Amino acid sequence: MAEQERVRVAVIGSGFGGLGAAVRLRREGITDFVVLERASSVGGTWRDNSYPGCACDVPSHLYSFSFAPNPDWPRTFSGQEHIRAYLEHVADVFHLRPHLRFDSEVRRMTWNAERLCWDIETASGALSADVVVSATGPLSDPKIPEFPGLASFPGKVFHSARWDHDYDLTGKRVAVVGTGASAIQIVPAIQPKVGRLTLFQRTPPWVMPRVDRAISGAERSLHRALPLTTQVRRGLLWGIRELQVQAFTKRPDELGFVEKLAKRNMARAIKDPALRAKLTPDYRIGCKRILLSSTYYPALARPNVDLVASGLREVRGSTLVAADGTEAEVDAIVFGTGFHVTDMPIAERVVGVEGRTLAEVWKDGMESLRGATAAGFPNFMTIIGPNTGLGNSSMILMIESQLNYLADYLRQLTVLGGRAALDARPAAVHAWNRRVQERMRRTVWNTGGCTSWYLDANGRNTTIWPGTTAEFRRATRRVDLAEYQVVRPRDGQDAQDGPGAVGTADASAAAGTASAEVAS
């Protein structure tokens, strides 16, 4: 019987996080790795979300890797097709194709204390990896709430992240459920072609104008000829957003001026006072993500659009019934109801040293050390883990910081020598998260008076980073071995064991499956 394949690193997902990790591994001289992708192409969120109007609300030159600048972005805010093409380009330029394994969804992965590796079951076969990097992302698994009667709806139903391009909306009566970032792009994109559009709004968002324009040929030529100009442009975009962080994290009352600008933006397009009242939020701007659109409000003012200022309650045949009793007869339902963010499905498939899944460990709320590692899950790292999200800037900045941490993590394993794994100390995880949550108390996300997808079922913000991206980069520049237990094979027969390593790893001892040495 052939021996099961074993690689040094397995990366899960081929979006920005997964491809970024793959590039960083190659730059560190590591080529013994695979990228496991459940779909048949790269792109992650930007492959799955192809709905009409799909685009990024972060400027293009900031929403790209610093090590892979793109001088040819066509617009200041790029559309989905351009971002996906960029990711395909990254896969080609950095020679990642040989490492990609498509149609290889991870079904289960279990820590093997005997061999100090992760045994991974995928849709295309099994393998083992010394280190696993989970880059599945928080916006990868759509969430459709359970509504009474939905299963018997006779028309078409789909989520914004699983858009059915074969279904023609022309002339149809369409309901859009939700008013998040996807919905405000979908509504103006489909409004001109549908017969009637009914928007079910549970909570109105704050919407600011999206100052988008085509990037001229002259600008692109300049960026190609003088790469420094691209760096300067990116630096300015980054700096402006860093300066904004104080208002979100320490002085939410200063956001009142921004609210006035948002209300003026609404008033320019919405002349009906009653409609304006329905669209005006009753919470502090920034508590939910501030949305950018210059077409959303004009679309809502069109005669074929109805706003139901109440969440969907149930479905009766072809009739949708809101919580306030409003009814709408529709042919199709488009759910823009978000994703499993604080209950990531991948967590149910990861089994740690105690035989418990990551989902079980996180049942009272996600916690990890520096947004990357969880106690009891040796050599397992998450890209875009707990409390690494941003409310006003580019997630690519956070991803690159975590890639720095990943690179040093692997260097530390090499320096330790022999067979070894690093397991985050529970005390270090708790201390890090206690500090994060203390800082979170003053932020607009916790004090702004809203309920958002940033909060978990217990009302705790386990999603957002309460500081600047520069602060996070400093916090993840190096791995502090004092925050980790060094796990060795339980037989203790390792030629590389050092004389200063003593003791037993807490998590491993609790499981009774492996002894460990702890670096002092």
Coordinates of C-alpha atoms in Angstrom, one line a residue:
M1 CA 0.0 0.0 0.0
A2 CA 1.4 3.4 -1.0
E3 CA 2.4 5.7 1.8
Q4 CA 0.2 8.7 2.3
E5 CA 1.5 11.9 0.8
R6 CA 3.0 14.3 3.3
V7 CA 3.8 18.0 2.7
R8 CA 5.4 20.6 4.8
V9 CA 2.6 23.1 4.5
A10 CA -1.0 22.8 3.3
V11 CA -2.9 26.0 2.6
I12 CA -6.7 25.9 2.5
G13 CA -8.3 28.4 0.0
S14 CA -7.0 30.3 -3.0
G15 CA -8.4 33.8 -2.4
F16 CA -6.2 36.7 -1.4
G17 CA -5.2 34.9 1.9
G18 CA -4.3 31.6 0.3
L19 CA -2.5 32.9 -2.7
G20 CA -0.6 35.4 -0.5
A21 CA 0.5 32.6 1.8
A22 CA 1.6 30.6 -1.3
V23 CA 3.7 33.5 -2.6
R24 CA 5.2 34.1 0.9
L25 CA 6.2 30.4 1.2
R26 CA 8.0 30.5 -2.1
R27 CA 9.8 33.7 -1.2
E28 CA 10.9 31.9 2.0
G29 CA 12.4 29.1 -0.1
I30 CA 9.6 26.6 0.8
T31 CA 8.3 24.7 -2.2
D32 CA 6.9 21.6 -0.5
F33 CA 3.4 22.9 -0.1
V34 CA -0.1 22.6 -1.7
V35 CA -3.0 24.9 -1.9
L36 CA -6.3 23.1 -1.4
E37 CA -9.2 24.8 -3.2
R38 CA -12.8 23.5 -3.1
A39 CA -13.7 25.1 -6.4
S40 CA -12.2 24.7 -9.9
S41 CA -10.4 28.0 -10.0
V42 CA -8.7 30.6 -7.8
G43 CA -10.4 33.7 -6.5
G44 CA -12.2 33.0 -3.3
T45 CA -14.8 35.6 -2.5
W46 CA -14.0 37.3 -5.8
R47 CA -14.8 34.2 -7.7
D48 CA -17.9 33.3 -5.8
N49 CA -19.5 36.8 -5.8
S50 CA -20.3 37.6 -9.4
Y51 CA -23.6 39.3 -8.9
P52 CA -24.6 42.3 -11.0
G53 CA -22.7 45.4 -9.9
C54 CA -20.2 43.5 -7.7
A55 CA -17.2 45.7 -6.9
C56 CA -14.8 46.5 -4.1
D57 CA -15.4 49.4 -1.7
V58 CA -11.7 49.8 -1.1
P59 CA -9.6 51.7 -3.7
S60 CA -7.9 49.4 -6.2
H61 CA -4.3 50.4 -5.5
L62 CA -4.8 49.6 -1.8
Y63 CA -6.8 46.5 -2.4
S64 CA -3.8 44.6 -3.9
F65 CA -0.6 43.1 -2.7
S66 CA 2.3 45.4 -2.0
F67 CA 4.6 42.8 -3.5
A68 CA 2.4 42.6 -6.7
P69 CA 1.4 46.1 -7.6
N70 CA -0.9 46.5 -10.6
P71 CA -0.3 49.7 -12.6
D72 CA -3.2 48.8 -14.9
W73 CA -6.2 49.0 -12.6
P74 CA -9.0 50.4 -14.9
R75 CA -10.9 52.2 -12.2
T76 CA -10.3 53.7 -8.8
F77 CA -12.7 51.1 -7.4
S78 CA -12.4 47.9 -9.3
G79 CA -15.1 45.5 -10.3
Q80 CA -15.3 41.8 -9.5
E81 CA -14.0 40.7 -12.9
H82 CA -10.9 42.9 -12.6
I83 CA -10.0 41.7 -9.1
R84 CA -10.5 38.1 -10.1
A85 CA -8.3 38.6 -13.1
Y86 CA -5.7 40.1 -10.8
L87 CA -5.7 37.0 -8.6
E88 CA -5.3 34.8 -11.7
H89 CA -2.4 37.0 -12.7
V90 CA -0.8 36.5 -9.3
A91 CA -1.1 32.8 -9.5
D92 CA 0.7 32.9 -12.9
V93 CA 3.4 35.4 -12.2
F94 CA 4.5 33.7 -9.0
H95 CA 4.3 30.2 -10.5
L96 CA 1.7 28.9 -8.1
R97 CA -0.1 26.7 -10.5
P98 CA 1.9 23.5 -9.7
H99 CA 0.9 23.9 -6.1
L100 CA -2.9 24.4 -6.7
R101 CA -5.3 21.4 -6.2
F102 CA -8.7 22.2 -7.3
D103 CA -11.9 20.4 -6.4
S104 CA -10.3 19.5 -3.1
E105 CA -12.6 20.7 -0.5
V106 CA -11.3 19.9 3.0
R107 CA -13.8 17.6 4.7
R108 CA -11.9 16.9 7.9
M109 CA -8.5 17.4 9.4
T110 CA -7.2 15.8 12.6
W111 CA -4.1 16.5 14.6
N112 CA -1.9 13.4 14.7
A113 CA 0.0 13.5 17.9
E114 CA 2.1 10.4 17.0
R115 CA 3.5 11.9 13.8
L116 CA 3.1 15.6 14.7
C117 CA 1.2 16.5 11.6
W118 CA -2.3 17.1 10.4
D119 CA -4.1 14.3 8.6
I120 CA -6.3 15.9 6.0
E121 CA -9.3 14.4 4.2
T122 CA -10.3 16.2 1.0
A123 CA -12.7 15.6 -1.8
S124 CA -9.8 14.5 -4.0
G125 CA -8.0 12.3 -1.5
A126 CA -6.0 12.3 1.7
L127 CA -2.7 13.8 2.7
S128 CA -0.8 15.0 5.7
A129 CA 0.9 18.3 6.5
D130 CA 3.3 19.5 9.1
V131 CA 1.7 22.9 9.1
V132 CA -1.8 24.0 8.0
V133 CA -2.7 27.5 7.0
S134 CA -6.4 28.1 6.8
A135 CA -7.3 30.9 4.4
T136 CA -10.9 30.1 3.8
G137 CA -11.9 33.7 4.7
P138 CA -14.9 35.0 6.7
L139 CA -17.0 35.8 3.5
S140 CA -16.9 32.3 2.0
D141 CA -20.0 30.5 3.2
P142 CA -23.4 32.3 2.5
K143 CA -26.0 32.5 5.2
I144 CA -29.7 32.3 4.4
P145 CA -31.9 32.6 7.5
E146 CA -34.6 30.1 8.0
F147 CA -38.0 31.5 7.2
P148 CA -41.3 29.6 7.6
G149 CA -42.6 28.6 4.1
L150 CA -39.4 29.4 2.2
A151 CA -39.0 25.7 1.1
S152 CA -42.4 25.8 -0.6
F153 CA -41.8 29.1 -2.5
P154 CA -42.6 28.3 -6.2
G155 CA -40.2 30.8 -7.7
K156 CA -36.5 31.2 -7.9
V157 CA -34.3 31.6 -4.8
F158 CA -30.6 32.3 -4.5
H159 CA -28.0 34.0 -2.4
S160 CA -26.0 37.0 -3.8
A161 CA -22.8 34.9 -3.5
R162 CA -24.4 32.1 -5.6
W163 CA -25.9 34.2 -8.3
D164 CA -27.9 32.2 -10.9
H165 CA -26.8 33.9 -14.2
D166 CA -29.1 31.6 -16.2
Y167 CA -32.2 33.1 -14.6
D168 CA -33.4 36.1 -16.5
L169 CA -34.7 38.8 -14.2
T170 CA -36.1 40.9 -17.0
G171 CA -39.7 41.9 -16.2
K172 CA -39.8 39.8 -13.1
R173 CA -41.1 40.8 -9.6
V174 CA -38.0 40.5 -7.5
A175 CA -37.5 40.7 -3.8
V176 CA -34.1 41.6 -2.4
V177 CA -33.7 40.6 1.3
G178 CA -31.1 42.6 3.2
T179 CA -29.4 46.0 2.9
G180 CA -25.7 45.2 3.3
A181 CA -22.8 45.8 1.0
S182 CA -23.9 43.3 -1.7
A183 CA -27.6 44.4 -1.7
I184 CA -26.8 48.1 -2.3
Q185 CA -24.8 47.1 -5.4
I186 CA -27.4 44.6 -6.6
V187 CA -30.4 47.0 -6.3
P188 CA -29.2 49.7 -8.7
A189 CA -27.8 47.0 -11.1
I190 CA -31.1 45.1 -11.5
Q191 CA -33.6 47.9 -11.0
P192 CA -33.7 49.1 -14.6
K193 CA -34.6 45.6 -16.0
V194 CA -36.9 44.1 -13.4
G195 CA -40.7 44.7 -13.5
R196 CA -40.9 45.4 -9.8
L197 CA -38.3 45.3 -7.1
T198 CA -39.2 45.0 -3.4
L199 CA -36.4 45.6 -0.9
F200 CA -36.9 44.1 2.6
Q201 CA -34.9 46.3 4.9
R202 CA -34.4 45.2 8.5
T203 CA -31.9 48.0 9.4
P204 CA -31.0 50.9 7.1
P205 CA -27.3 51.4 6.4
W206 CA -25.3 54.6 6.3
V207 CA -24.4 55.2 2.7
M208 CA -21.7 57.6 1.5
P209 CA -21.1 58.6 -2.2
R210 CA -18.7 56.2 -4.1
V211 CA -16.3 58.6 -5.8
D212 CA -15.4 56.2 -8.6
R213 CA -13.9 57.0 -12.0
A214 CA -11.9 55.5 -14.8
I215 CA -8.1 55.6 -14.3
S216 CA -6.8 57.4 -17.4
G217 CA -4.4 55.8 -19.9
A218 CA -1.8 58.5 -19.0
E219 CA -2.0 57.6 -15.3
R220 CA -1.5 53.9 -16.1
S221 CA 1.4 54.7 -18.4
L222 CA 3.0 56.7 -15.6
H223 CA 2.6 53.9 -13.1
R224 CA 4.1 51.4 -15.5
A225 CA 7.1 53.7 -16.3
L226 CA 7.7 54.9 -12.7
P227 CA 6.6 52.2 -10.2
L228 CA 7.4 54.6 -7.4
T229 CA 4.3 56.5 -8.3
T230 CA 2.1 53.5 -7.6
Q231 CA 3.8 53.1 -4.2
V232 CA 3.1 56.8 -3.5
R233 CA -0.5 56.5 -4.5
R234 CA -0.9 53.4 -2.3
G235 CA 0.8 55.1 0.6
L236 CA -1.5 58.1 0.4
L237 CA -4.6 55.9 0.4
W238 CA -3.2 54.0 3.4
G239 CA -2.3 57.1 5.4
I240 CA -5.7 58.7 5.0
R241 CA -7.4 55.6 6.4
E242 CA -4.9 55.3 9.3
L243 CA -5.8 58.8 10.4
Q244 CA -9.5 57.9 10.4
V245 CA -9.0 55.0 12.9
Q246 CA -9.0 57.2 16.0
A247 CA -12.6 58.3 15.4
F248 CA -13.8 54.7 15.1
T249 CA -11.8 53.3 18.1
K250 CA -11.5 56.2 20.6
R251 CA -13.7 59.1 19.7
P252 CA -16.9 57.9 18.1
D253 CA -18.6 61.2 18.8
E254 CA -16.4 62.8 16.2
L255 CA -18.3 60.8 13.5
G256 CA -21.3 63.1 13.8
F257 CA -19.9 65.3 11.1
V258 CA -19.8 62.3 8.8
E259 CA -23.4 61.5 9.6
K260 CA -24.4 64.9 8.3
L261 CA -22.6 64.3 5.0
A262 CA -24.4 61.0 4.7
K263 CA -27.8 62.6 5.3
R264 CA -27.0 65.2 2.6
N265 CA -26.1 62.5 0.2
M266 CA -29.5 60.8 0.9
A267 CA -31.4 64.1 0.6
R268 CA -30.0 64.8 -2.8
A269 CA -31.6 61.6 -4.2
I270 CA -34.6 60.9 -1.9
K271 CA -37.1 63.8 -2.0
D272 CA -39.9 62.0 -0.3
P273 CA -39.7 62.8 3.5
A274 CA -41.4 59.5 4.4
L275 CA -38.9 57.4 2.4
R276 CA -36.0 59.4 3.9
A277 CA -37.3 58.6 7.4
K278 CA -37.3 54.9 6.6
L279 CA -33.8 55.1 5.2
T280 CA -32.3 57.1 8.1
P281 CA -30.4 54.9 10.6
D282 CA -30.9 55.4 14.3
Y283 CA -27.4 54.3 15.3
R284 CA -24.0 56.0 15.1
I285 CA -22.4 55.9 11.7
G286 CA -19.6 53.3 11.6
C287 CA -21.3 50.9 14.0
K288 CA -22.1 48.9 10.9
R289 CA -19.8 49.1 7.9
I290 CA -20.2 52.4 6.1
L291 CA -21.4 51.6 2.6
L292 CA -20.3 53.4 -0.6
S293 CA -22.7 54.0 -3.5
S294 CA -23.7 56.8 -5.7
T295 CA -26.5 54.8 -7.3
Y296 CA -28.3 53.1 -4.4
Y297 CA -30.5 56.0 -3.3
P298 CA -31.5 57.1 -6.9
A299 CA -32.5 53.5 -7.6
L300 CA -34.8 53.4 -4.5
A301 CA -36.5 56.6 -5.7
R302 CA -37.6 54.9 -9.0
P303 CA -41.3 54.2 -9.4
N304 CA -40.8 50.4 -9.8
V305 CA -39.1 50.0 -6.4
D306 CA -40.8 49.5 -3.0
L307 CA -39.0 49.7 0.3
V308 CA -40.4 47.5 3.1
A309 CA -38.8 48.9 6.3
S310 CA -39.3 45.7 8.1
G311 CA -37.5 42.4 8.0
L312 CA -38.9 39.3 6.2
R313 CA -41.0 37.2 8.6
E314 CA -42.4 34.3 6.4
V315 CA -43.3 33.1 3.0
R316 CA -46.8 32.1 1.9
G317 CA -46.6 30.6 -1.6
S318 CA -45.5 33.4 -3.8
T319 CA -46.2 36.0 -1.1
L320 CA -43.5 37.4 1.1
V321 CA -44.7 38.7 4.5
A322 CA -42.7 41.2 6.5
A323 CA -42.6 41.5 10.3
D324 CA -45.0 44.5 10.1
G325 CA -47.5 42.6 8.0
T326 CA -46.6 44.1 4.6
E327 CA -47.0 41.7 1.8
A328 CA -45.4 41.4 -1.6
E329 CA -46.1 39.0 -4.5
V330 CA -42.8 38.0 -6.2
D331 CA -41.3 35.7 -8.8
A332 CA -37.8 35.5 -7.3
I333 CA -36.0 36.1 -4.0
V334 CA -32.4 37.3 -3.8
F335 CA -30.9 37.0 -0.4
G336 CA -28.2 39.5 0.5
T337 CA -28.1 38.2 4.1
G338 CA -24.3 37.8 4.6
F339 CA -22.1 35.0 5.6
H340 CA -21.1 32.7 8.4
V341 CA -18.5 35.0 9.9
T342 CA -18.4 34.3 13.7
D343 CA -19.3 30.6 13.1
M344 CA -17.0 29.7 10.3
P345 CA -17.9 26.2 8.9
I346 CA -14.2 25.3 8.5
A347 CA -14.0 25.3 12.4
E348 CA -16.3 22.3 12.5
R349 CA -13.9 20.3 10.4
V350 CA -10.7 20.9 12.4
V351 CA -10.0 18.4 15.2
G352 CA -7.3 19.3 17.7
V353 CA -5.2 17.6 20.4
E354 CA -8.1 16.8 22.7
G355 CA -10.3 15.4 20.0
R356 CA -12.4 18.6 20.1
T357 CA -13.2 20.6 17.0
L358 CA -12.3 24.2 16.7
A359 CA -16.0 25.0 16.6
E360 CA -16.4 23.3 20.0
V361 CA -13.5 25.3 21.5
W362 CA -15.0 28.5 20.1
K363 CA -18.6 27.8 21.1
D364 CA -18.5 30.7 23.5
G365 CA -16.8 33.0 21.0
M366 CA -13.8 32.9 18.7
E367 CA -10.4 33.5 20.3
S368 CA -6.9 33.2 18.9
L369 CA -3.4 34.5 19.6
R370 CA -2.7 37.6 17.4
G371 CA -5.5 36.6 15.1
A372 CA -3.6 33.5 14.0
T373 CA -3.3 30.5 16.3
A374 CA -5.6 28.8 18.8
A375 CA -4.7 26.8 21.9
G376 CA -4.8 23.0 21.4
F377 CA -4.3 23.2 17.6
P378 CA -0.6 22.9 17.0
N379 CA 0.9 24.2 13.7
F380 CA -2.5 25.5 12.6
M381 CA -2.7 29.1 11.6
T382 CA -5.6 31.1 10.3
I383 CA -5.3 34.0 7.9
I384 CA -8.0 36.6 8.6
G385 CA -8.7 35.0 12.0
P386 CA -10.6 36.4 15.0
N387 CA -10.4 40.2 15.5
T388 CA -8.4 40.9 12.3
G389 CA -11.2 42.5 10.3
L390 CA -11.3 46.2 9.4
G391 CA -14.1 48.7 9.3
N392 CA -12.4 51.4 7.1
S393 CA -9.4 50.0 5.2
S394 CA -8.0 47.2 3.1
M395 CA -7.9 43.7 4.4
I396 CA -4.9 43.0 2.2
L397 CA -2.8 45.0 4.7
M398 CA -3.9 42.7 7.5
I399 CA -3.3 39.6 5.4
E400 CA 0.3 40.7 4.6
S401 CA 0.9 41.3 8.4
Q402 CA -0.3 37.7 9.1
L403 CA 2.0 36.5 6.3
N404 CA 4.9 38.0 8.2
Y405 CA 3.8 36.1 11.2
L406 CA 3.5 32.9 9.2
A407 CA 7.0 33.3 7.8
D408 CA 8.6 33.8 11.3
Y409 CA 6.5 30.9 12.6
L410 CA 8.1 28.6 10.1
R411 CA 11.5 30.0 10.8
Q412 CA 11.1 29.3 14.5
L413 CA 10.2 25.7 13.7
T414 CA 13.3 25.4 11.6
V415 CA 15.5 26.8 14.4
L416 CA 14.0 24.5 16.9
G417 CA 15.1 21.6 14.8
G418 CA 13.9 18.0 14.7
R419 CA 10.3 17.1 14.8
A420 CA 8.5 19.9 16.6
A421 CA 5.2 21.8 16.7
L422 CA 4.1 25.1 18.3
D423 CA 0.9 25.2 20.3
A424 CA -0.4 28.5 21.5
R425 CA -0.5 28.7 25.3
P426 CA -4.0 29.2 26.7
A427 CA -2.8 31.9 29.0
A428 CA -1.3 33.8 26.0
V429 CA -4.4 33.4 24.0
H430 CA -6.6 34.7 26.8
A431 CA -4.3 37.6 27.6
W432 CA -4.2 38.7 24.0
N433 CA -8.0 38.6 23.7
R434 CA -8.6 40.3 27.0
R435 CA -6.5 43.2 25.8
V436 CA -8.4 43.3 22.5
Q437 CA -11.8 43.2 24.1
E438 CA -10.7 46.0 26.6
R439 CA -9.8 48.2 23.7
M440 CA -13.0 47.3 21.9
R441 CA -15.2 48.7 24.7
R442 CA -14.7 52.3 23.5
T443 CA -15.1 51.7 19.8
V444 CA -18.0 52.7 17.6
W445 CA -18.6 49.0 16.8
N446 CA -19.5 48.4 20.5
T447 CA -21.0 51.7 21.5
G448 CA -22.7 52.8 18.3
G449 CA -26.1 51.3 19.2
C450 CA -26.4 48.7 16.4
T451 CA -26.5 45.0 16.0
S452 CA -24.0 43.9 13.3
W453 CA -22.4 40.9 11.8
Y454 CA -19.2 42.0 13.7
L455 CA -20.8 40.6 16.9
D456 CA -21.2 36.9 17.7
A457 CA -24.3 35.3 19.3
N458 CA -23.2 36.5 22.7
G459 CA -22.8 40.1 21.6
R460 CA -19.0 40.0 21.7
N461 CA -17.1 41.6 18.9
T462 CA -14.8 38.8 17.7
T463 CA -14.4 40.2 14.2
I464 CA -12.8 43.7 14.1
W465 CA -9.3 44.8 15.0
P466 CA -9.6 47.8 17.3
G467 CA -6.5 49.7 16.1
T468 CA -4.5 50.8 13.1
T469 CA -3.0 48.4 10.5
A470 CA 0.4 49.7 11.6
E471 CA -0.2 48.5 15.1
F472 CA -1.3 45.1 13.9
R473 CA 1.8 44.8 11.7
R474 CA 4.1 45.5 14.7
A475 CA 2.2 43.0 16.8
T476 CA 2.7 40.2 14.2
R477 CA 6.2 41.0 13.1
R478 CA 7.7 38.2 15.1
V479 CA 6.6 35.1 16.9
D480 CA 7.2 35.2 20.6
L481 CA 8.1 31.7 21.7
A482 CA 7.2 32.5 25.3
E483 CA 3.6 32.5 24.0
Y484 CA 3.9 28.9 22.7
Q485 CA 4.5 25.4 23.9
V486 CA 7.0 23.4 21.9
V487 CA 5.5 20.0 21.2
R488 CA 7.9 17.1 20.6
P489 CA 7.1 13.4 19.8
R490 CA 5.8 11.6 22.8
D491 CA 8.6 9.0 22.8
G492 CA 11.0 11.9 23.6
Q493 CA 13.6 10.4 21.1
D494 CA 14.6 13.4 19.1
A495 CA 18.2 14.1 18.4
Q496 CA 17.5 17.9 18.3
D497 CA 16.1 18.2 21.8
G498 CA 17.9 21.0 23.6
P499 CA 19.0 20.9 27.3
G500 CA 17.0 23.9 28.2
A501 CA 13.6 22.5 27.2
V502 CA 11.6 21.1 30.1
G503 CA 8.1 20.4 31.2
T504 CA 4.9 19.2 29.5
A505 CA 2.6 21.1 27.2
D506 CA -0.7 21.9 28.9
A507 CA -3.0 21.0 25.9
S508 CA -1.1 17.9 25.0
A509 CA -1.0 16.6 28.6
A510 CA -4.7 17.1 28.9
A511 CA -5.3 15.0 25.9
G512 CA -2.9 12.3 27.2
T513 CA -1.5 11.8 23.7
A514 CA 1.8 13.6 23.6
S515 CA 4.4 14.9 25.9
A516 CA 6.1 18.2 25.1
E517 CA 9.0 20.4 25.8
V518 CA 8.6 24.1 26.5
A519 CA 11.1 26.6 25.5
S520 CA 12.0 28.8 28.5

